[in-house]
Short mmCIF file of C-alpha atoms in Angstrom, two decimals:
data_model
loop_
_atom_site.label_atom_id
_atom_site.label_comp_id
_atom_site.label_asym_id
_atom_site.label_seq_id
_atom_site.Cartn_x
_atom_site.Cartn_y
_atom_site.Cartn_z
CA MET V 273 51.83 -43.86 -115.56
CA THR V 274 49.66 -44.85 -112.59
CA ALA V 275 46.18 -43.50 -111.73
CA ALA V 276 47.56 -41.53 -108.76
CA GLU V 277 50.15 -39.92 -110.98
CA GLN V 278 47.43 -38.96 -113.45
CA ARG V 279 45.49 -36.98 -110.56
CA PRO V 280 48.17 -35.25 -108.58
CA GLY V 281 45.78 -32.80 -106.69
CA ALA V 282 43.37 -35.37 -105.20
CA PRO V 283 43.63 -35.94 -101.41
CA MET V 284 44.58 -39.31 -100.23
CA SER V 285 41.92 -41.21 -98.30
CA PRO V 286 42.76 -42.38 -94.80
CA ALA V 287 44.00 -45.83 -94.32
CA ALA V 288 41.70 -48.56 -93.28
CA ASP V 289 43.13 -48.57 -89.73
CA GLY V 290 42.04 -44.94 -89.19
CA ARG V 291 45.46 -43.40 -89.48
CA HIS V 292 46.18 -40.35 -91.56
CA PRO V 293 49.06 -40.47 -93.90
CA ASP V 294 51.05 -38.31 -91.47
CA GLY V 295 50.67 -40.89 -88.70
CA LEU V 296 47.92 -39.19 -86.60
CA THR V 297 44.86 -41.13 -85.56
CA SER V 298 41.37 -39.81 -86.32
CA GLY V 299 39.88 -37.86 -83.40
CA GLY V 300 43.20 -37.64 -81.53
CA SER V 301 44.96 -34.65 -80.15
CA THR V 302 46.49 -32.04 -82.36
CA PRO V 303 50.18 -31.35 -82.00
CA GLY V 304 50.73 -29.20 -78.93
CA GLY V 305 46.96 -29.05 -78.22
CA SER V 306 44.50 -30.73 -75.99
CA LEU V 307 42.63 -33.88 -76.62
CA SER V 308 39.40 -33.55 -78.55
CA GLY V 309 36.48 -33.13 -76.09
CA GLY V 310 38.82 -32.68 -73.09
CA SER V 311 39.32 -29.73 -70.82
CA THR V 312 41.43 -26.80 -71.78
CA PRO V 313 44.64 -26.17 -69.86
CA GLY V 314 44.07 -24.13 -66.68
CA GLY V 315 40.24 -24.58 -66.72
CA SER V 316 38.14 -26.20 -64.06
CA ALA V 317 36.55 -29.57 -64.57
CA PRO V 318 32.81 -29.51 -65.31
CA GLY V 319 30.74 -29.60 -62.07
CA GLY V 320 33.75 -28.99 -59.85
CA SER V 321 34.13 -26.55 -56.97
CA ALA V 322 35.41 -23.04 -57.20
CA PRO V 323 39.15 -22.70 -57.47
CA GLY V 324 41.05 -22.65 -54.21
CA GLY V 325 38.64 -24.44 -51.84
CA GLY V 326 35.48 -26.46 -51.09
CA ARG V 327 32.04 -25.38 -49.84
CA PRO V 328 31.69 -22.02 -48.04
CA SER V 329 31.99 -22.18 -44.24
CA ARG V 330 28.73 -22.67 -42.26
CA ARG V 331 30.12 -22.04 -38.81
CA TRP V 332 28.03 -18.84 -38.51
CA LEU V 333 24.84 -20.89 -39.03
CA LYS V 334 25.82 -23.32 -36.29
CA GLY V 335 26.55 -20.36 -34.02
CA VAL V 336 23.07 -18.91 -34.61
CA ILE V 337 21.42 -22.27 -33.85
CA VAL V 338 23.38 -22.66 -30.60
CA PHE V 339 22.47 -19.09 -29.58
CA LEU V 340 18.76 -19.71 -30.16
CA LEU V 341 18.85 -22.98 -28.22
CA ILE V 342 20.29 -21.11 -25.25
CA ALA V 343 18.42 -17.80 -25.55
CA ILE V 344 14.85 -19.10 -26.00
CA PRO V 345 14.72 -21.24 -22.80
CA ALA V 346 16.48 -18.45 -20.90
CA GLY V 347 13.83 -15.99 -22.08
CA TYR V 348 11.05 -18.24 -20.82
CA LEU V 349 12.78 -18.50 -17.45
CA VAL V 350 13.00 -14.70 -17.16
CA ILE V 351 9.31 -14.27 -18.04
CA SER V 352 8.34 -16.99 -15.57
CA ALA V 353 10.39 -15.34 -12.82
CA ILE V 354 8.73 -11.96 -13.43
CA GLN V 355 5.26 -13.50 -13.39
CA SER V 356 6.07 -15.41 -10.21
CA ARG V 357 7.31 -12.25 -8.49
CA ASN V 358 4.26 -10.23 -9.50
CA GLY V 359 2.00 -13.09 -8.47
CA GLY V 360 3.67 -13.28 -5.07
CA GLU V 361 3.21 -9.57 -4.43
CA GLU V 362 -0.50 -9.80 -5.17
CA LYS V 363 -1.14 -13.30 -3.88
CA ALA V 364 -3.74 -12.29 -1.31
CA GLU V 365 -5.58 -10.04 -3.74
CA ALA V 366 -5.60 -12.71 -6.46
CA ALA V 367 -6.85 -15.30 -3.99
CA SER V 368 -9.82 -13.10 -3.10
CA ALA V 369 -10.89 -13.12 -6.75
CA LYS V 370 -11.46 -16.88 -6.78
CA GLY V 371 -14.97 -17.60 -7.96
CA LEU V 372 -15.94 -13.93 -7.78
CA SER V 373 -17.21 -11.82 -10.66
CA ALA V 374 -15.91 -8.26 -10.80
CA GLY V 375 -18.58 -5.57 -10.63
CA TYR V 376 -21.78 -4.81 -8.76
CA PRO V 377 -24.46 -7.44 -8.23
CA THR V 378 -27.62 -6.76 -10.20
CA ARG V 379 -30.33 -4.59 -8.67
CA VAL V 380 -32.51 -7.66 -8.24
CA GLN V 381 -29.77 -9.50 -6.38
CA ARG V 382 -29.06 -6.53 -4.14
CA ARG V 383 -32.76 -6.23 -3.31
CA ILE V 384 -33.37 -9.97 -2.69
CA TYR V 385 -30.26 -10.40 -0.54
CA ASP V 386 -30.49 -6.94 1.07
CA VAL V 387 -26.93 -5.90 0.16
CA PRO V 388 -27.04 -2.21 -0.86
CA VAL V 389 -23.46 -1.72 -2.04
CA PRO V 390 -22.61 1.99 -1.63
CA PRO V 391 -22.05 4.01 -4.83
CA HIS V 392 -18.45 4.73 -5.87
CA SER V 393 -17.16 1.66 -4.05
CA LYS V 394 -13.90 0.06 -5.26
CA LYS V 395 -12.87 -3.56 -5.86
CA VAL V 396 -16.50 -4.64 -5.95
CA ALA V 397 -17.05 -8.34 -6.68
CA PHE V 398 -19.75 -10.91 -6.00
CA TYR V 399 -20.62 -14.59 -6.21
CA GLU V 400 -24.01 -16.31 -5.94
CA THR V 401 -24.81 -19.91 -5.04
CA ASN V 402 -28.22 -21.53 -5.33
CA SER V 403 -29.71 -24.80 -4.14
CA TRP V 404 -33.15 -26.11 -3.26
CA LYS V 405 -32.37 -25.56 0.43
CA VAL V 406 -30.56 -22.23 0.53
CA SER V 407 -29.20 -19.44 -1.69
CA SER V 408 -26.32 -17.15 -0.81
CA LEU V 409 -24.74 -13.99 -2.20
CA TYR V 410 -21.09 -13.23 -1.45
CA VAL V 411 -20.12 -9.57 -1.88
CA GLN V 412 -16.92 -7.62 -1.23
CA PHE V 413 -16.23 -3.90 -1.66
CA VAL V 414 -13.98 -1.11 -0.45
CA THR V 415 -15.75 2.08 0.59
CA SER V 416 -15.28 5.25 2.63
CA ARG V 417 -16.26 5.96 6.23
CA ASP V 418 -19.49 7.57 5.05
CA GLY V 419 -20.07 4.71 2.61
CA LEU V 420 -19.81 2.14 5.41
CA ASP V 421 -22.16 4.14 7.65
CA SER V 422 -24.67 4.46 4.79
CA PHE V 423 -24.51 0.72 4.07
CA LEU V 424 -25.10 -0.23 7.70
CA HIS V 425 -27.89 2.30 8.07
CA ARG V 426 -29.73 1.00 4.98
CA ILE V 427 -29.77 -2.55 6.35
CA GLY V 428 -31.15 -1.31 9.67
CA THR V 429 -28.06 -1.21 11.88
CA GLY V 430 -25.02 0.95 12.63
CA ARG V 431 -21.28 0.98 13.24
CA SER V 432 -21.80 0.36 16.95
CA ALA V 433 -23.08 -3.14 16.11
CA LEU V 434 -19.66 -4.15 14.80
CA ASP V 435 -17.73 -6.15 17.41
CA LYS V 436 -14.02 -5.31 17.28
CA GLY V 437 -11.83 -8.36 16.63
CA LYS V 438 -14.80 -10.50 15.58
CA VAL V 439 -14.92 -12.40 12.27
CA THR V 440 -18.44 -13.56 11.50
CA ILE V 441 -17.84 -15.18 8.10
CA THR V 442 -17.08 -18.87 8.56
CA GLY V 443 -13.97 -20.61 7.28
CA ALA V 444 -16.03 -22.70 4.84
CA GLN V 445 -17.68 -19.60 3.42
CA ALA V 446 -14.37 -17.77 3.05
CA LYS V 447 -12.75 -20.77 1.38
CA LYS V 448 -15.52 -20.96 -1.22
CA VAL V 449 -14.47 -17.61 -2.71
CA GLY V 450 -10.86 -17.42 -1.53
CA TRP V 451 -11.30 -14.70 1.07
CA GLN V 452 -8.49 -14.27 3.57
CA VAL V 453 -10.70 -13.08 6.41
CA GLY V 454 -9.55 -13.65 9.99
CA GLU V 455 -5.81 -13.55 9.27
CA ALA V 456 -3.66 -12.36 12.16
CA GLY V 457 -2.15 -8.90 11.99
CA HIS V 458 -5.26 -7.21 10.60
CA ASP V 459 -7.89 -5.01 12.25
CA TRP V 460 -11.16 -6.95 11.99
CA ALA V 461 -14.68 -6.23 13.19
CA GLY V 462 -17.89 -8.09 12.48
CA MET V 463 -21.58 -8.60 13.13
CA GLU V 464 -24.48 -10.89 12.24
CA LEU V 465 -27.85 -9.55 11.17
CA LYS V 466 -30.55 -12.14 11.80
CA GLN V 467 -34.00 -11.51 10.40
CA LYS V 468 -37.18 -13.53 10.16
CA ASP V 469 -37.75 -15.61 7.03
CA PRO V 470 -38.07 -14.87 4.22
CA GLN V 471 -35.74 -11.94 5.02
CA PRO V 472 -32.03 -12.69 4.42
CA LYS V 473 -29.52 -13.32 7.18
CA LEU V 474 -26.29 -11.34 6.80
CA ARG V 475 -22.80 -12.06 8.07
CA ILE V 476 -20.67 -8.91 7.79
CA THR V 477 -16.95 -8.67 8.45
CA VAL V 478 -14.98 -5.45 7.96
CA LYS V 479 -11.21 -4.98 7.67
CA PHE V 480 -10.17 -1.63 9.13
CA ASP V 481 -6.48 -1.73 8.19
CA ASN V 482 -7.16 1.56 6.39
CA PRO V 483 -9.86 3.26 8.49
CA ALA V 484 -10.57 5.80 5.75
CA HIS V 485 -11.25 3.00 3.26
CA PRO V 486 -12.55 -0.10 5.07
CA LYS V 487 -12.98 -3.32 3.12
CA VAL V 488 -16.34 -4.99 3.65
CA TYR V 489 -17.13 -8.71 3.24
CA VAL V 490 -20.78 -9.80 3.24
CA VAL V 491 -22.45 -13.21 3.00
CA SER V 492 -26.21 -12.94 2.70
CA THR V 493 -28.27 -16.14 2.94
CA VAL V 494 -31.85 -16.66 1.91
CA THR V 495 -33.92 -19.73 2.76
CA PRO V 496 -36.73 -20.30 0.23
#
């Protein structure tokens, strides 16, 4: 009797070539099953896309980008058009603000240059220039009939001194602060008040387009 016959219950060791006694290789697939370490039937491969398609569509994102590229420049154009229209409607008024500071001149300035701006005046603005030869104060304001009479009276003159159609402020002076004095189609009147030094010399031009609220332009010059 052989050794194998003496131990009938002992399992047989695999052959040296890796085959089991039933003919299957070690680590191979089981009958009717999948290969060891492989994917199961019907499953997706590791790292693959979702069943039935690739990446989700990004057409909506492209549409948003195209919309922004069109809408943003268009918005700037609309804003620019509105600003241009508003600027055109107030072009003359904006030009008159060039170099001017809104508000009343100081009391010292009003006293030195002899420009007593009437109380409750509107659109008051001023500008002062100084040099070793001459100093000037530019003042504009809108007042009432009584306000204009009071202003003229306080500087020692009256409404009768205003020459109808006369513009006494020079082109160079008007250009310095952007005043549009002397334009055709407006009701102008003006006068010059000449005084002995060191008293100031005043050039006054009034626009009577609205007689109830005349606009007054004054350039007062002092020679040190």
